[in-house]
Structure formats: structure tokens, C-alpha cells
């Protein structure tokens, strides 16, 4: 009998920018084209194997803390992401923050990714990947309180992790997401 893979939510937090947004940047106006995009989140999922052979559960607690700290610093530069939409044409850059979900999954990374390549489970690939996208979880969306960014760090049994960044498409396109994801790397 095949094991049912489940994701368990451990926590949901709001991460605020490490520095406040200056007063003169508190209002961000969207370009005309962006105003016509529907309001929905689009996500990108990144999978990482455990960097250590001697995995301890505390390691992923450290990864999550590092992710939150890095996100807080990054939100300072990408200040509209920490705000909320006022209307269809502008964002109130009020430093309310981004939602970060911490979760765990009852599978190893290799088993999960290996299962995705099996022809017999092609119908369930989409369903399995949806487990990592926080904007598809109604409880998370309710607690995210209109966050432009919702991130989820999911810990595998082996110590591997999946990180999903789900951003409001009205605010950013793929090129913007790439710049955002590379930003912490450039801070070092």
C-alpha cells in the first residue's frame, strides 16, 4: 500500500521589513497595464537537499530563522511587497509584512521527487506540488491578511527543504521574481 503524503503546517508568521519604509515612499502606484491583471498569487517552488549528512531537526529551525531574517532585510529594498493594496492602482507601503509558513512533510525529498517522475502518478503531480504553495491553503490566505508575498518553507524527513515564494501577480512578473530571489545573495 502506497504511503499518503501529507504536509503539516507548523506555524504562520508575518515578517516585517528590518527597516521602516521612508515616508516619501509610502505610496506605490502601479502602471496602467498592471492595474488590469487579476488578483492572484503565482508561485515558484525551489527544492534543496540537506547540505549535511548528519541532519538534526534544529538545522531546519536555523534555516527558517535565516530565511525570515533575510526576508526582513530584502523587504526593506522591495518595500511595496511588505505593503497592502489600497485599490487596483496603488499599494500602501505600510510595512505590514509578508506571510511566512513553516511546514513539514512525511516524505524524504528523494522519494517525493522520484515519485513525480513515475508515469502512474502523472495525474497526482499537480496535486502533490500544490502542497507546497501556501496561497492555495484557505487558512493561510485568511491569516496572511492580503499579503503580496506568501512564502512557505517545507521540511522533508531527510532534512531537505522546499521553499515556495508566492507573489501577487498584479505586482510582479517573472523577471521581478528573479531579481527578488537573487537579492539576498547580493547582500553578502
PDB file of C-alpha atoms in Angstrom:
ATOM      1  CA  UNK A   1       0.000   0.000   0.000  1.00  0.00           C
ATOM      2  CA  UNK A   2       1.338   3.398  -1.011  1.00  0.00           C
ATOM      3  CA  UNK A   3       2.027   5.952   1.724  1.00  0.00           C
ATOM      4  CA  UNK A   4      -0.181   9.057   1.596  1.00  0.00           C
ATOM      5  CA  UNK A   5       1.998  12.146   1.512  1.00  0.00           C
ATOM      6  CA  UNK A   6       0.795  14.966   3.729  1.00  0.00           C
ATOM      7  CA  UNK A   7       2.060  18.412   4.641  1.00  0.00           C
ATOM      8  CA  UNK A   8       1.545  19.598   8.214  1.00  0.00           C
ATOM      9  CA  UNK A   9       1.596  23.336   8.908  1.00  0.00           C
ATOM     10  CA  UNK A  10       3.768  24.120  11.939  1.00  0.00           C
ATOM     11  CA  UNK A  11       3.453  27.908  12.061  1.00  0.00           C
ATOM     12  CA  UNK A  12       2.331  31.000  10.192  1.00  0.00           C
ATOM     13  CA  UNK A  13       4.144  34.272  10.890  1.00  0.00           C
ATOM     14  CA  UNK A  14       4.245  37.769   9.468  1.00  0.00           C
ATOM     15  CA  UNK A  15       7.762  39.015   8.674  1.00  0.00           C
ATOM     16  CA  UNK A  16       8.123  42.787   8.588  1.00  0.00           C
ATOM     17  CA  UNK A  17      10.934  44.780   6.943  1.00  0.00           C
ATOM     18  CA  UNK A  18      14.062  45.197   9.073  1.00  0.00           C
ATOM     19  CA  UNK A  19      13.932  48.977   8.469  1.00  0.00           C
ATOM     20  CA  UNK A  20      10.833  51.152   8.075  1.00  0.00           C
ATOM     21  CA  UNK A  21       9.858  52.472   4.657  1.00  0.00           C
ATOM     22  CA  UNK A  22      10.670  56.196   4.340  1.00  0.00           C
ATOM     23  CA  UNK A  23       7.633  58.480   4.381  1.00  0.00           C
ATOM     24  CA  UNK A  24       8.146  59.684   0.813  1.00  0.00           C
ATOM     25  CA  UNK A  25       7.891  56.054  -0.438  1.00  0.00           C
ATOM     26  CA  UNK A  26       4.676  55.126   1.408  1.00  0.00           C
ATOM     27  CA  UNK A  27       2.539  55.131  -1.750  1.00  0.00           C
ATOM     28  CA  UNK A  28       3.411  52.964  -4.772  1.00  0.00           C
ATOM     29  CA  UNK A  29       1.404  53.473  -7.963  1.00  0.00           C
ATOM     30  CA  UNK A  30       1.036  50.567 -10.373  1.00  0.00           C
ATOM     31  CA  UNK A  31       1.483  51.124 -14.085  1.00  0.00           C
ATOM     32  CA  UNK A  32      -1.683  51.059 -16.180  1.00  0.00           C
ATOM     33  CA  UNK A  33      -1.034  47.545 -17.539  1.00  0.00           C
ATOM     34  CA  UNK A  34      -0.553  46.063 -14.039  1.00  0.00           C
ATOM     35  CA  UNK A  35      -3.863  47.534 -12.920  1.00  0.00           C
ATOM     36  CA  UNK A  36      -5.692  45.195 -15.305  1.00  0.00           C
ATOM     37  CA  UNK A  37      -4.133  41.958 -14.032  1.00  0.00           C
ATOM     38  CA  UNK A  38      -6.479  39.874 -11.907  1.00  0.00           C
ATOM     39  CA  UNK A  39      -5.618  39.464  -8.234  1.00  0.00           C
ATOM     40  CA  UNK A  40      -3.970  36.081  -7.806  1.00  0.00           C
ATOM     41  CA  UNK A  41      -0.708  34.714  -6.476  1.00  0.00           C
ATOM     42  CA  UNK A  42       1.744  32.826  -8.669  1.00  0.00           C
ATOM     43  CA  UNK A  43       4.420  30.708  -7.085  1.00  0.00           C
ATOM     44  CA  UNK A  44       7.837  29.288  -7.680  1.00  0.00           C
ATOM     45  CA  UNK A  45       8.992  26.216  -5.749  1.00  0.00           C
ATOM     46  CA  UNK A  46      12.684  25.594  -5.068  1.00  0.00           C
ATOM     47  CA  UNK A  47      13.860  22.200  -3.756  1.00  0.00           C
ATOM     48  CA  UNK A  48      17.119  21.792  -1.806  1.00  0.00           C
ATOM     49  CA  UNK A  49      18.707  18.624  -0.471  1.00  0.00           C
ATOM     50  CA  UNK A  50      20.145  18.678   3.040  1.00  0.00           C
ATOM     51  CA  UNK A  51      23.672  20.120   2.985  1.00  0.00           C
ATOM     52  CA  UNK A  52      24.703  17.824   5.847  1.00  0.00           C
ATOM     53  CA  UNK A  53      24.878  14.071   6.172  1.00  0.00           C
ATOM     54  CA  UNK A  54      24.225  14.309   9.924  1.00  0.00           C
ATOM     55  CA  UNK A  55      20.850  16.006   9.809  1.00  0.00           C
ATOM     56  CA  UNK A  56      19.293  17.347  13.007  1.00  0.00           C
ATOM     57  CA  UNK A  57      15.822  18.849  13.230  1.00  0.00           C
ATOM     58  CA  UNK A  58      17.327  22.047  14.694  1.00  0.00           C
ATOM     59  CA  UNK A  59      19.111  22.653  11.377  1.00  0.00           C
ATOM     60  CA  UNK A  60      15.835  23.474   9.630  1.00  0.00           C
ATOM     61  CA  UNK A  61      14.814  25.725  12.521  1.00  0.00           C
ATOM     62  CA  UNK A  62      18.014  27.653  11.782  1.00  0.00           C
ATOM     63  CA  UNK A  63      17.208  27.687   8.035  1.00  0.00           C
ATOM     64  CA  UNK A  64      13.754  29.068   8.764  1.00  0.00           C
ATOM     65  CA  UNK A  65      15.169  31.751  11.082  1.00  0.00           C
ATOM     66  CA  UNK A  66      17.766  32.671   8.442  1.00  0.00           C
ATOM     67  CA  UNK A  67      15.063  32.820   5.752  1.00  0.00           C
ATOM     68  CA  UNK A  68      12.937  35.127   7.914  1.00  0.00           C
ATOM     69  CA  UNK A  69      15.886  37.418   8.717  1.00  0.00           C
ATOM     70  CA  UNK A  70      16.968  37.526   5.084  1.00  0.00           C
ATOM     71  CA  UNK A  71      13.395  38.226   4.006  1.00  0.00           C
ATOM     72  CA  UNK A  72      13.123  41.078   6.541  1.00  0.00           C
ATOM     73  CA  UNK A  73      16.273  42.659   5.066  1.00  0.00           C
ATOM     74  CA  UNK A  74      15.086  42.101   1.486  1.00  0.00           C
ATOM     75  CA  UNK A  75      11.677  43.651   2.205  1.00  0.00           C
ATOM     76  CA  UNK A  76      13.493  46.881   3.058  1.00  0.00           C
ATOM     77  CA  UNK A  77      14.658  47.144  -0.566  1.00  0.00           C
ATOM     78  CA  UNK A  78      11.417  45.756  -2.035  1.00  0.00           C
ATOM     79  CA  UNK A  79       9.197  47.834   0.245  1.00  0.00           C
ATOM     80  CA  UNK A  80       5.924  47.521  -1.760  1.00  0.00           C
ATOM     81  CA  UNK A  81       5.964  43.747  -1.136  1.00  0.00           C
ATOM     82  CA  UNK A  82       5.577  44.435   2.602  1.00  0.00           C
ATOM     83  CA  UNK A  83       2.558  46.670   1.935  1.00  0.00           C
ATOM     84  CA  UNK A  84      -1.072  46.090   1.036  1.00  0.00           C
ATOM     85  CA  UNK A  85      -3.143  47.062  -1.983  1.00  0.00           C
ATOM     86  CA  UNK A  86      -5.175  50.214  -1.326  1.00  0.00           C
ATOM     87  CA  UNK A  87      -7.134  49.783  -4.541  1.00  0.00           C
ATOM     88  CA  UNK A  88      -6.479  48.429  -8.047  1.00  0.00           C
ATOM     89  CA  UNK A  89      -3.979  51.171  -8.843  1.00  0.00           C
ATOM     90  CA  UNK A  90      -1.801  51.588  -5.742  1.00  0.00           C
ATOM     91  CA  UNK A  91      -0.093  49.909  -2.815  1.00  0.00           C
ATOM     92  CA  UNK A  92       0.083  51.347   0.690  1.00  0.00           C
ATOM     93  CA  UNK A  93       3.718  50.639   1.634  1.00  0.00           C
ATOM     94  CA  UNK A  94       2.812  50.339   5.312  1.00  0.00           C
ATOM     95  CA  UNK A  95       5.360  47.679   6.356  1.00  0.00           C
ATOM     96  CA  UNK A  96       2.668  45.163   7.353  1.00  0.00           C
ATOM     97  CA  UNK A  97       4.971  42.421   6.098  1.00  0.00           C
ATOM     98  CA  UNK A  98       4.916  39.120   4.257  1.00  0.00           C
ATOM     99  CA  UNK A  99       3.405  35.862   5.467  1.00  0.00           C
ATOM    100  CA  UNK A 100       5.855  33.003   6.119  1.00  0.00           C
ATOM    101  CA  UNK A 101       4.549  29.481   6.651  1.00  0.00           C
ATOM    102  CA  UNK A 102       6.676  26.747   8.185  1.00  0.00           C
ATOM    103  CA  UNK A 103       5.617  23.174   7.416  1.00  0.00           C
ATOM    104  CA  UNK A 104       6.857  19.596   7.358  1.00  0.00           C
ATOM    105  CA  UNK A 105       6.110  16.694   5.032  1.00  0.00           C
ATOM    106  CA  UNK A 106       6.075  12.969   5.817  1.00  0.00           C
ATOM    107  CA  UNK A 107       8.408  12.026   2.961  1.00  0.00           C
ATOM    108  CA  UNK A 108      12.051  12.268   2.028  1.00  0.00           C
ATOM    109  CA  UNK A 109      12.986  14.652  -0.764  1.00  0.00           C
ATOM    110  CA  UNK A 110      14.301  11.855  -2.990  1.00  0.00           C
ATOM    111  CA  UNK A 111      11.129   9.769  -2.569  1.00  0.00           C
ATOM    112  CA  UNK A 112       8.926  12.765  -3.286  1.00  0.00           C
ATOM    113  CA  UNK A 113      10.832  13.902  -6.375  1.00  0.00           C
ATOM    114  CA  UNK A 114      11.281  10.310  -7.564  1.00  0.00           C
ATOM    115  CA  UNK A 115       7.549   9.746  -7.271  1.00  0.00           C
ATOM    116  CA  UNK A 116       6.879  12.726  -9.511  1.00  0.00           C
ATOM    117  CA  UNK A 117       8.648  11.025 -12.412  1.00  0.00           C
ATOM    118  CA  UNK A 118       6.577   7.829 -12.224  1.00  0.00           C
ATOM    119  CA  UNK A 119       4.162   7.540 -15.176  1.00  0.00           C
ATOM    120  CA  UNK A 120       1.491   6.090 -12.888  1.00  0.00           C
ATOM    121  CA  UNK A 121       1.283   9.287 -10.848  1.00  0.00           C
ATOM    122  CA  UNK A 122       1.184  11.873 -13.622  1.00  0.00           C
ATOM    123  CA  UNK A 123      -2.324  12.895 -12.540  1.00  0.00           C
ATOM    124  CA  UNK A 124      -1.194  13.465  -8.960  1.00  0.00           C
ATOM    125  CA  UNK A 125       1.925  15.529  -9.777  1.00  0.00           C
ATOM    126  CA  UNK A 126      -0.047  18.740  -9.827  1.00  0.00           C
ATOM    127  CA  UNK A 127      -1.852  17.771  -6.619  1.00  0.00           C
ATOM    128  CA  UNK A 128       1.433  16.925  -4.874  1.00  0.00           C
ATOM    129  CA  UNK A 129       3.118  20.164  -5.923  1.00  0.00           C
ATOM    130  CA  UNK A 130       0.127  22.176  -4.693  1.00  0.00           C
ATOM    131  CA  UNK A 131       1.007  21.107  -1.132  1.00  0.00           C
ATOM    132  CA  UNK A 132       3.971  23.478  -1.246  1.00  0.00           C
ATOM    133  CA  UNK A 133       2.070  26.547  -2.470  1.00  0.00           C
ATOM    134  CA  UNK A 134       0.806  28.496   0.554  1.00  0.00           C
ATOM    135  CA  UNK A 135      -1.563  30.706  -1.423  1.00  0.00           C
ATOM    136  CA  UNK A 136      -3.699  27.626  -2.192  1.00  0.00           C
ATOM    137  CA  UNK A 137      -4.383  26.989   1.504  1.00  0.00           C
ATOM    138  CA  UNK A 138      -7.527  28.812   2.657  1.00  0.00           C
ATOM    139  CA  UNK A 139      -6.420  29.037   6.312  1.00  0.00           C
ATOM    140  CA  UNK A 140      -3.074  30.537   5.277  1.00  0.00           C
ATOM    141  CA  UNK A 141      -4.765  33.012   2.960  1.00  0.00           C
ATOM    142  CA  UNK A 142      -7.082  34.102   5.750  1.00  0.00           C
ATOM    143  CA  UNK A 143      -4.190  34.629   8.175  1.00  0.00           C
ATOM    144  CA  UNK A 144      -1.994  36.246   5.500  1.00  0.00           C
ATOM    145  CA  UNK A 145      -4.267  39.312   5.582  1.00  0.00           C
ATOM    146  CA  UNK A 146      -3.815  40.357   1.950  1.00  0.00           C
ATOM    147  CA  UNK A 147      -0.042  39.801   1.837  1.00  0.00           C
ATOM    148  CA  UNK A 148       1.541  40.472  -1.532  1.00  0.00           C
ATOM    149  CA  UNK A 149       4.134  37.775  -0.711  1.00  0.00           C
ATOM    150  CA  UNK A 150       3.469  34.466   0.997  1.00  0.00           C
ATOM    151  CA  UNK A 151       6.434  32.127   1.482  1.00  0.00           C
ATOM    152  CA  UNK A 152       6.425  28.526   2.679  1.00  0.00           C
ATOM    153  CA  UNK A 153       9.412  26.547   3.925  1.00  0.00           C
ATOM    154  CA  UNK A 154       8.598  22.824   3.993  1.00  0.00           C
ATOM    155  CA  UNK A 155      10.939  20.410   5.755  1.00  0.00           C
ATOM    156  CA  UNK A 156      11.373  16.860   4.427  1.00  0.00           C
ATOM    157  CA  UNK A 157      12.111  13.917   6.755  1.00  0.00           C
ATOM    158  CA  UNK A 158      15.669  13.721   5.387  1.00  0.00           C
ATOM    159  CA  UNK A 159      16.436  17.374   6.118  1.00  0.00           C
ATOM    160  CA  UNK A 160      15.829  18.581   2.581  1.00  0.00           C
ATOM    161  CA  UNK A 161      13.624  21.616   2.145  1.00  0.00           C
ATOM    162  CA  UNK A 162      11.218  23.115  -0.356  1.00  0.00           C
ATOM    163  CA  UNK A 163      10.766  26.874  -0.419  1.00  0.00           C
ATOM    164  CA  UNK A 164       7.829  28.379  -2.259  1.00  0.00           C
ATOM    165  CA  UNK A 165       7.531  32.089  -2.910  1.00  0.00           C
ATOM    166  CA  UNK A 166       4.011  33.023  -3.937  1.00  0.00           C
ATOM    167  CA  UNK A 167       3.686  36.633  -5.099  1.00  0.00           C
ATOM    168  CA  UNK A 168       0.685  38.669  -6.198  1.00  0.00           C
ATOM    169  CA  UNK A 169       0.927  38.694  -9.995  1.00  0.00           C
ATOM    170  CA  UNK A 170      -0.586  42.156 -10.217  1.00  0.00           C
ATOM    171  CA  UNK A 171       2.578  43.498  -8.582  1.00  0.00           C
ATOM    172  CA  UNK A 172       5.361  41.430 -10.131  1.00  0.00           C
ATOM    173  CA  UNK A 173       6.219  39.384 -13.187  1.00  0.00           C
ATOM    174  CA  UNK A 174       8.773  36.586 -13.584  1.00  0.00           C
ATOM    175  CA  UNK A 175      11.680  38.988 -14.124  1.00  0.00           C
ATOM    176  CA  UNK A 176      10.795  40.787 -10.872  1.00  0.00           C
ATOM    177  CA  UNK A 177      10.619  37.476  -9.009  1.00  0.00           C
ATOM    178  CA  UNK A 178      14.122  36.532 -10.208  1.00  0.00           C
ATOM    179  CA  UNK A 179      15.532  39.899  -9.078  1.00  0.00           C
ATOM    180  CA  UNK A 180      13.769  39.497  -5.722  1.00  0.00           C
ATOM    181  CA  UNK A 181      15.083  35.943  -5.198  1.00  0.00           C
ATOM    182  CA  UNK A 182      18.664  36.938  -6.059  1.00  0.00           C
ATOM    183  CA  UNK A 183      18.626  39.991  -3.799  1.00  0.00           C
ATOM    184  CA  UNK A 184      19.724  38.241  -0.548  1.00  0.00           C
ATOM    185  CA  UNK A 185      22.689  36.732  -2.406  1.00  0.00           C
ATOM    186  CA  UNK A 186      23.855  40.212  -3.417  1.00  0.00           C
ATOM    187  CA  UNK A 187      23.684  41.455   0.188  1.00  0.00           C
ATOM    188  CA  UNK A 188      26.524  39.156   1.295  1.00  0.00           C
TER     189      UNK A 188
END
